[in-house]
mmCIF file of C-alpha atoms and ligand atoms in Angstrom:
data_model
loop_
_atom_site.group_PDB
_atom_site.id
_atom_site.type_symbol
_atom_site.label_atom_id
_atom_site.label_comp_id
_atom_site.label_asym_id
_atom_site.label_seq_id
_atom_site.Cartn_x
_atom_site.Cartn_y
_atom_site.Cartn_z
ATOM 1 C CA UNK A 1069 -66.542 -126.990 52.070
ATOM 2 C CA UNK A 1070 -64.760 -125.265 49.174
ATOM 3 C CA UNK A 1071 -63.888 -121.611 49.530
ATOM 4 C CA UNK A 1072 -65.241 -120.622 46.128
ATOM 5 C CA UNK A 1073 -66.953 -122.176 43.137
ATOM 6 C CA UNK A 1074 -65.023 -124.488 40.814
ATOM 7 C CA UNK A 1075 -64.077 -123.413 37.319
ATOM 8 C CA UNK A 1076 -65.228 -126.365 35.211
ATOM 9 C CA UNK A 1077 -64.144 -126.847 31.624
ATOM 10 C CA UNK A 1078 -66.325 -129.088 29.471
ATOM 11 C CA UNK A 1079 -64.847 -130.084 26.142
ATOM 12 C CA UNK A 1080 -65.680 -132.830 23.708
ATOM 13 C CA UNK A 1081 -66.131 -133.541 20.040
ATOM 14 C CA UNK A 1082 -68.614 -131.394 18.192
ATOM 15 C CA UNK A 1083 -71.861 -133.394 18.305
ATOM 16 C CA UNK A 1084 -70.933 -135.303 21.489
ATOM 17 C CA UNK A 1085 -73.891 -133.706 23.238
ATOM 18 C CA UNK A 1086 -72.218 -131.016 25.362
ATOM 19 C CA UNK A 1087 -74.910 -128.394 24.754
ATOM 20 C CA UNK A 1088 -77.692 -130.884 25.491
ATOM 21 C CA UNK A 1089 -75.946 -132.059 28.648
ATOM 22 C CA UNK A 1090 -75.322 -128.524 29.912
ATOM 23 C CA UNK A 1091 -78.970 -127.542 29.439
ATOM 24 C CA UNK A 1092 -80.089 -130.587 31.420
ATOM 25 C CA UNK A 1093 -77.494 -130.044 34.144
ATOM 26 C CA UNK A 1094 -78.559 -126.418 34.651
ATOM 27 C CA UNK A 1095 -82.225 -127.382 34.659
ATOM 28 C CA UNK A 1096 -81.637 -130.073 37.292
ATOM 29 C CA UNK A 1097 -79.201 -128.465 39.734
ATOM 30 C CA UNK A 1098 -78.837 -124.893 40.937
ATOM 31 C CA UNK A 1099 -75.144 -124.650 41.829
ATOM 32 C CA UNK A 1100 -74.028 -124.017 38.241
ATOM 33 C CA UNK A 1101 -73.505 -120.929 36.125
ATOM 34 C CA UNK A 1102 -72.825 -121.333 32.413
ATOM 35 C CA UNK A 1103 -70.442 -118.876 30.797
ATOM 36 C CA UNK A 1104 -71.632 -117.446 27.475
ATOM 37 C CA UNK A 1105 -68.745 -117.253 25.008
ATOM 38 C CA UNK A 1106 -68.044 -114.702 22.346
ATOM 39 C CA UNK A 1107 -67.598 -115.935 18.780
ATOM 40 C CA UNK A 1108 -67.090 -114.648 15.263
ATOM 41 C CA UNK A 1109 -69.075 -117.593 13.823
ATOM 42 C CA UNK A 1110 -72.468 -116.772 12.355
ATOM 43 C CA UNK A 1111 -75.530 -117.673 14.482
ATOM 44 C CA UNK A 1112 -77.240 -120.972 13.677
ATOM 45 C CA UNK A 1113 -80.976 -120.892 13.222
ATOM 46 C CA UNK A 1114 -82.610 -120.207 16.596
ATOM 47 C CA UNK A 1115 -79.431 -119.026 18.302
ATOM 48 C CA UNK A 1116 -79.826 -115.734 20.178
ATOM 49 C CA UNK A 1117 -77.231 -113.061 20.901
ATOM 50 C CA UNK A 1118 -76.297 -113.222 24.592
ATOM 51 C CA UNK A 1119 -77.902 -116.646 25.119
ATOM 52 C CA UNK A 1120 -75.943 -119.250 23.139
ATOM 53 C CA UNK A 1121 -73.144 -116.820 22.280
ATOM 54 C CA UNK A 1122 -72.245 -113.151 22.027
ATOM 55 C CA UNK A 1123 -71.873 -112.880 18.261
ATOM 56 C CA UNK A 1124 -69.190 -110.434 17.182
ATOM 57 C CA UNK A 1125 -67.201 -109.318 14.181
ATOM 58 C CA UNK A 1126 -63.516 -110.164 13.884
ATOM 59 C CA UNK A 1127 -62.669 -106.530 14.723
ATOM 60 C CA UNK A 1128 -64.864 -106.502 17.850
ATOM 61 C CA UNK A 1129 -63.329 -109.790 18.981
ATOM 62 C CA UNK A 1130 -59.773 -108.570 18.480
ATOM 63 C CA UNK A 1131 -60.581 -105.447 20.509
ATOM 64 C CA UNK A 1132 -61.677 -107.676 23.448
ATOM 65 C CA UNK A 1133 -58.401 -109.580 23.199
ATOM 66 C CA UNK A 1134 -56.399 -106.332 23.249
ATOM 67 C CA UNK A 1135 -58.326 -105.104 26.306
ATOM 68 C CA UNK A 1136 -57.647 -108.399 28.165
ATOM 69 C CA UNK A 1137 -61.389 -108.953 28.562
ATOM 70 C CA UNK A 1138 -61.201 -112.676 27.673
ATOM 71 C CA UNK A 1139 -59.723 -115.260 30.056
ATOM 72 C CA UNK A 1140 -58.906 -117.443 27.036
ATOM 73 C CA UNK A 1141 -59.653 -117.604 23.345
ATOM 74 C CA UNK A 1142 -58.888 -119.879 20.430
ATOM 75 C CA UNK A 1143 -59.412 -120.233 16.730
ATOM 76 C CA UNK A 1144 -61.628 -123.215 15.839
ATOM 77 C CA UNK A 1145 -62.538 -124.132 12.244
ATOM 78 C CA UNK A 1146 -61.752 -120.594 10.953
ATOM 79 C CA UNK A 1147 -63.598 -118.669 13.713
ATOM 80 C CA UNK A 1148 -62.582 -117.090 16.987
ATOM 81 C CA UNK A 1149 -64.176 -118.273 20.245
ATOM 82 C CA UNK A 1150 -63.411 -116.775 23.678
ATOM 83 C CA UNK A 1151 -64.549 -116.600 27.320
ATOM 84 C CA UNK A 1152 -65.476 -113.160 28.726
ATOM 85 C CA UNK A 1153 -63.652 -112.574 32.014
ATOM 86 C CA UNK A 1154 -66.122 -110.554 34.083
ATOM 87 C CA UNK A 1155 -69.020 -113.005 34.400
ATOM 88 C CA UNK A 1156 -66.743 -115.923 35.274
ATOM 89 C CA UNK A 1157 -64.960 -114.036 38.056
ATOM 90 C CA UNK A 1158 -68.203 -112.696 39.530
ATOM 91 C CA UNK A 1159 -69.906 -116.101 39.606
ATOM 92 C CA UNK A 1160 -66.906 -117.930 41.104
ATOM 93 C CA UNK A 1161 -66.722 -115.307 43.821
ATOM 94 C CA UNK A 1162 -70.456 -115.861 44.496
ATOM 95 C CA UNK A 1163 -69.721 -119.574 45.044
ATOM 96 C CA UNK A 1164 -71.174 -120.907 41.786
ATOM 97 C CA UNK A 1165 -69.516 -123.720 39.857
ATOM 98 C CA UNK A 1166 -68.875 -122.020 36.547
ATOM 99 C CA UNK A 1167 -68.948 -124.070 33.358
ATOM 100 C CA UNK A 1168 -66.970 -123.157 30.270
ATOM 101 C CA UNK A 1169 -67.971 -125.232 27.287
ATOM 102 C CA UNK A 1170 -64.822 -124.765 25.236
ATOM 103 C CA UNK A 1171 -62.481 -126.640 22.926
ATOM 104 C CA UNK A 1172 -59.131 -128.137 23.850
ATOM 105 C CA UNK A 1173 -56.722 -125.261 23.121
ATOM 106 C CA UNK A 1174 -58.797 -123.038 25.418
ATOM 107 C CA UNK A 1175 -59.050 -125.835 28.011
ATOM 108 C CA UNK A 1176 -55.276 -126.143 28.202
ATOM 109 C CA UNK A 1177 -54.895 -122.390 28.642
ATOM 110 C CA UNK A 1178 -57.440 -122.448 31.482
ATOM 111 C CA UNK A 1179 -55.571 -125.283 33.265
ATOM 112 C CA UNK A 1180 -52.354 -123.292 32.980
ATOM 113 C CA UNK A 1181 -53.892 -120.072 34.303
ATOM 114 C CA UNK A 1182 -56.270 -121.668 36.843
ATOM 115 C CA UNK A 1183 -54.567 -124.852 38.136
ATOM 116 C CA UNK A 1184 -57.567 -125.689 40.377
ATOM 117 C CA UNK A 1185 -59.948 -125.835 37.422
ATOM 118 C CA UNK A 1186 -61.652 -129.168 36.680
ATOM 119 C CA UNK A 1187 -61.355 -130.443 33.097
ATOM 120 C CA UNK A 1188 -64.042 -132.816 31.781
ATOM 121 C CA UNK A 1189 -64.069 -134.418 28.359
ATOM 122 C CA UNK A 1190 -67.447 -135.484 26.948
ATOM 123 C CA UNK A 1191 -67.537 -138.247 24.356
ATOM 124 C CA UNK A 1192 -70.266 -140.352 22.756
ATOM 125 C CA UNK A 1193 -69.926 -144.126 23.253
ATOM 126 C CA UNK A 1194 -68.360 -144.563 19.774
ATOM 127 C CA UNK A 1195 -67.373 -142.699 16.595
ATOM 128 C CA UNK A 1196 -70.323 -143.882 14.491
ATOM 129 C CA UNK A 1197 -72.694 -142.425 17.079
ATOM 130 C CA UNK A 1198 -70.820 -139.124 16.854
ATOM 131 C CA UNK A 1199 -71.429 -138.975 13.103
ATOM 132 C CA UNK A 1200 -75.080 -139.946 13.629
ATOM 133 C CA UNK A 1201 -75.569 -137.109 16.147
ATOM 134 C CA UNK A 1202 -73.847 -134.499 14.000
ATOM 135 C CA UNK A 1203 -75.851 -135.477 10.925
ATOM 136 C CA UNK A 1204 -79.040 -135.825 12.993
ATOM 137 C CA UNK A 1205 -78.662 -132.344 14.461
ATOM 138 C CA UNK A 1206 -79.006 -131.026 10.922
ATOM 139 C CA UNK A 1207 -77.323 -127.691 11.630
ATOM 140 C CA UNK A 1208 -74.221 -128.065 9.451
ATOM 141 C CA UNK A 1209 -73.549 -128.767 5.788
ATOM 142 C CA UNK A 1210 -71.894 -132.112 4.880
ATOM 143 C CA UNK A 1211 -68.596 -130.228 4.309
ATOM 144 C CA UNK A 1212 -68.652 -128.681 7.780
ATOM 145 C CA UNK A 1213 -69.603 -132.050 9.303
ATOM 146 C CA UNK A 1214 -66.621 -133.667 7.574
ATOM 147 C CA UNK A 1215 -64.345 -130.924 8.896
ATOM 148 C CA UNK A 1216 -65.654 -131.352 12.446
ATOM 149 C CA UNK A 1217 -65.261 -135.139 12.323
ATOM 150 C CA UNK A 1218 -61.699 -134.780 11.144
ATOM 151 C CA UNK A 1219 -61.079 -132.233 13.884
ATOM 152 C CA UNK A 1220 -62.514 -134.768 16.384
ATOM 153 C CA UNK A 1221 -59.792 -137.223 15.446
ATOM 154 C CA UNK A 1222 -57.116 -134.589 16.248
ATOM 155 C CA UNK A 1223 -58.895 -133.649 19.483
ATOM 156 C CA UNK A 1224 -58.941 -137.269 20.643
ATOM 157 C CA UNK A 1225 -55.142 -137.041 20.915
ATOM 158 C CA UNK A 1226 -55.519 -134.537 23.755
ATOM 159 C CA UNK A 1227 -57.935 -136.434 26.022
ATOM 160 C CA UNK A 1228 -55.254 -137.318 28.592
ATOM 161 C CA UNK A 1229 -54.918 -133.636 29.509
ATOM 162 C CA UNK A 1230 -58.391 -133.799 31.108
ATOM 163 C CA UNK A 1231 -59.229 -134.853 34.664
ATOM 164 C CA UNK A 1232 -62.224 -137.059 33.729
ATOM 165 C CA UNK A 1233 -63.882 -138.597 30.662
ATOM 166 C CA UNK A 1234 -67.688 -138.385 30.646
ATOM 167 C CA UNK A 1235 -69.388 -140.842 28.285
ATOM 168 C CA UNK A 1236 -72.676 -139.421 27.029
ATOM 169 C CA UNK A 1237 -74.631 -142.572 26.154
ATOM 170 C CA UNK A 1238 -77.801 -142.316 28.232
ATOM 171 C CA UNK A 1239 -78.377 -138.577 28.777
ATOM 172 C CA UNK A 1240 -79.959 -138.787 32.248
ATOM 173 C CA UNK A 1241 -77.222 -141.077 33.570
ATOM 174 C CA UNK A 1242 -74.575 -138.825 32.106
ATOM 175 C CA UNK A 1243 -75.986 -135.727 33.816
ATOM 176 C CA UNK A 1244 -75.952 -137.542 37.171
ATOM 177 C CA UNK A 1245 -72.406 -138.739 36.624
ATOM 178 C CA UNK A 1246 -71.200 -135.274 35.694
ATOM 179 C CA UNK A 1247 -72.794 -133.746 38.773
ATOM 180 C CA UNK A 1248 -71.268 -136.342 41.078
ATOM 181 C CA UNK A 1249 -67.789 -135.678 39.660
ATOM 182 C CA UNK A 1250 -68.240 -131.979 40.487
ATOM 183 C CA UNK A 1251 -69.532 -132.697 44.000
ATOM 184 C CA UNK A 1252 -66.541 -134.954 44.685
ATOM 185 C CA UNK A 1253 -64.137 -132.387 43.256
ATOM 186 C CA UNK A 1254 -65.225 -129.936 45.959
ATOM 187 C CA UNK A 1255 -63.574 -132.238 48.537
ATOM 188 C CA UNK A 1256 -60.112 -132.269 46.910
ATOM 189 C CA UNK A 1257 -57.656 -130.762 49.425
ATOM 190 C CA UNK A 1258 -56.359 -128.174 46.941
ATOM 191 C CA UNK A 1259 -59.873 -126.701 46.792
ATOM 192 C CA UNK A 1260 -60.438 -126.682 50.559
ATOM 193 C CA UNK A 1261 -57.520 -124.552 51.737
ATOM 194 C CA UNK A 1262 -59.677 -122.477 54.083
ATOM 195 C CA UNK A 1263 -61.167 -125.496 55.866
ATOM 196 C CA UNK A 1264 -57.761 -127.172 56.175
ATOM 197 C CA UNK A 1265 -56.175 -124.052 57.676
ATOM 198 C CA UNK A 1266 -59.050 -123.666 60.082
ATOM 199 C CA UNK A 1267 -58.865 -127.222 61.447
ATOM 200 C CA UNK A 1268 -55.063 -126.979 61.674
ATOM 201 C CA UNK A 1269 -55.383 -123.845 63.760
ATOM 202 C CA UNK A 1270 -57.975 -125.504 66.006
ATOM 203 C CA UNK A 1271 -55.783 -128.601 66.460
ATOM 204 C CA UNK A 1272 -52.808 -126.512 67.527
ATOM 205 C CA UNK A 1273 -54.691 -125.831 70.745
ATOM 206 C CA UNK A 1274 -54.394 -129.531 71.649
ATOM 207 C CA UNK A 1275 -50.657 -129.676 71.067
ATOM 208 C CA UNK A 1276 -50.192 -126.594 73.243
ATOM 209 C CA UNK A 1277 -51.870 -128.417 76.094
ATOM 210 C CA UNK A 1278 -49.727 -131.564 75.581
ATOM 211 C CA UNK A 1279 -46.355 -129.786 75.696
HETATM 212 P P1 ADP B 2388 -72.443 -130.505 21.027
HETATM 213 O O1 ADP B 2388 -72.919 -129.341 21.849
HETATM 214 O O2 ADP B 2388 -71.451 -131.357 21.758
HETATM 215 O O3 ADP B 2388 -71.949 -130.123 19.661
HETATM 216 P P2 ADP B 2388 -75.296 -131.220 20.923
HETATM 217 O O4 ADP B 2388 -75.706 -131.035 22.338
HETATM 218 O O5 ADP B 2388 -75.719 -130.196 19.931
HETATM 219 O O6 ADP B 2388 -73.707 -131.477 20.804
HETATM 220 O O7 ADP B 2388 -75.834 -132.655 20.479
HETATM 221 C C1 ADP B 2388 -75.664 -133.140 19.167
HETATM 222 C C2 ADP B 2388 -76.894 -133.959 18.787
HETATM 223 O O8 ADP B 2388 -76.900 -135.158 19.550
HETATM 224 C C3 ADP B 2388 -78.195 -133.231 19.082
HETATM 225 O O9 ADP B 2388 -79.101 -133.483 18.020
HETATM 226 C C4 ADP B 2388 -78.669 -133.883 20.390
HETATM 227 O O10 ADP B 2388 -80.083 -133.884 20.500
HETATM 228 C C5 ADP B 2388 -78.127 -135.301 20.274
HETATM 229 N N1 ADP B 2388 -77.798 -135.914 21.570
HETATM 230 C C6 ADP B 2388 -77.178 -135.332 22.627
HETATM 231 N N2 ADP B 2388 -77.020 -136.206 23.645
HETATM 232 C C7 ADP B 2388 -77.555 -137.382 23.227
HETATM 233 C C8 ADP B 2388 -77.695 -138.687 23.827
HETATM 234 N N3 ADP B 2388 -77.264 -138.953 25.053
HETATM 235 N N4 ADP B 2388 -78.281 -139.647 23.098
HETATM 236 C C9 ADP B 2388 -78.718 -139.403 21.833
HETATM 237 N N5 ADP B 2388 -78.619 -138.198 21.202
HETATM 238 C C10 ADP B 2388 -78.036 -137.192 21.887
HETATM 239 P P1 5GP B 2389 -69.856 -124.430 17.926
HETATM 240 O O1 5GP B 2389 -69.500 -123.656 16.679
HETATM 241 O O2 5GP B 2389 -70.254 -125.859 17.626
HETATM 242 O O3 5GP B 2389 -70.855 -123.718 18.796
HETATM 243 O O4 5GP B 2389 -68.517 -124.525 18.803
HETATM 244 C C1 5GP B 2389 -67.344 -125.004 18.221
HETATM 245 C C2 5GP B 2389 -66.315 -125.310 19.295
HETATM 246 O O5 5GP B 2389 -65.918 -124.111 19.957
HETATM 247 C C3 5GP B 2389 -66.847 -126.243 20.382
HETATM 248 O O6 5GP B 2389 -65.845 -127.239 20.618
HETATM 249 C C4 5GP B 2389 -67.013 -125.341 21.574
HETATM 250 O O7 5GP B 2389 -66.835 -126.046 22.782
HETATM 251 C C5 5GP B 2389 -65.879 -124.347 21.344
HETATM 252 N N1 5GP B 2389 -66.060 -123.090 22.067
HETATM 253 C C6 5GP B 2389 -67.202 -122.427 22.349
HETATM 254 N N2 5GP B 2389 -66.953 -121.326 23.060
HETATM 255 C C7 5GP B 2389 -65.609 -121.271 23.252
HETATM 256 C C8 5GP B 2389 -64.734 -120.365 23.952
HETATM 257 O O8 5GP B 2389 -65.141 -119.385 24.556
HETATM 258 N N3 5GP B 2389 -63.400 -120.643 23.909
HETATM 259 C C9 5GP B 2389 -62.888 -121.730 23.281
HETATM 260 N N4 5GP B 2389 -61.573 -121.922 23.331
HETATM 261 N N5 5GP B 2389 -63.694 -122.596 22.625
HETATM 262 C C10 5GP B 2389 -65.028 -122.381 22.615
#
């Protein structure tokens, strides 16, 4: 029905489960493509260049900005994060629903530049559970966890800018819910311009006959 794929932004507090959800979504359905961001943050244990992120130095990152090779970028907890342009454009053109898992400043820039993008905000059912997940993940020091939790409080102020809230309580349910939001979004008139024009043209034939 839609002419092209949808540009989907997934944001949410660090530890909300975005990465886990995205993995499951991509495993379950084949209409998605996940954009791999570039970052100046150091890799966590097990993270691979080109898979979780393209890891870069500050200089390399700033060169990409200057060359306009990122569709958005932001500074988050002292590091740069940005979305490489080429992959996103190619995949949308190929009809894939492209997911950007990015924070709120980047999300707002995407909405401004791509008004037909779909903004989803992932949250755990409550704040205590967020802390439990961040601690449980065991990838950050207590100082970084504290910083991310305090950042979460600021981020919660921006939730209204999103199109939908996705509560990640039961993982399987959440994946289904997310997918159904995307499927429904394909039927929004602003994303079906080609179909609408086509049926309008066809209907004109009837009015010709009636006049
Ligand atoms: P994010 O990408 O949002 O920072 P992660 O996907 O790394 O979050 O998830 C943070 C932690 O929470 C991980 O240890 C993950 O296994 C766990 N987690 C994710 N979703 C759920 C869920 N629905 N229920 C319980 N734990 C979850
Ligand atoms: P992390 O360090 O936990 O992998 O990511 C930190 C934050 O940066 C998360 O909120 C994540 O969604 C966000 N992020 C990851 N990639 C990008 C990106 O390309 N652009 C923006 N603006 N944020 C990103």
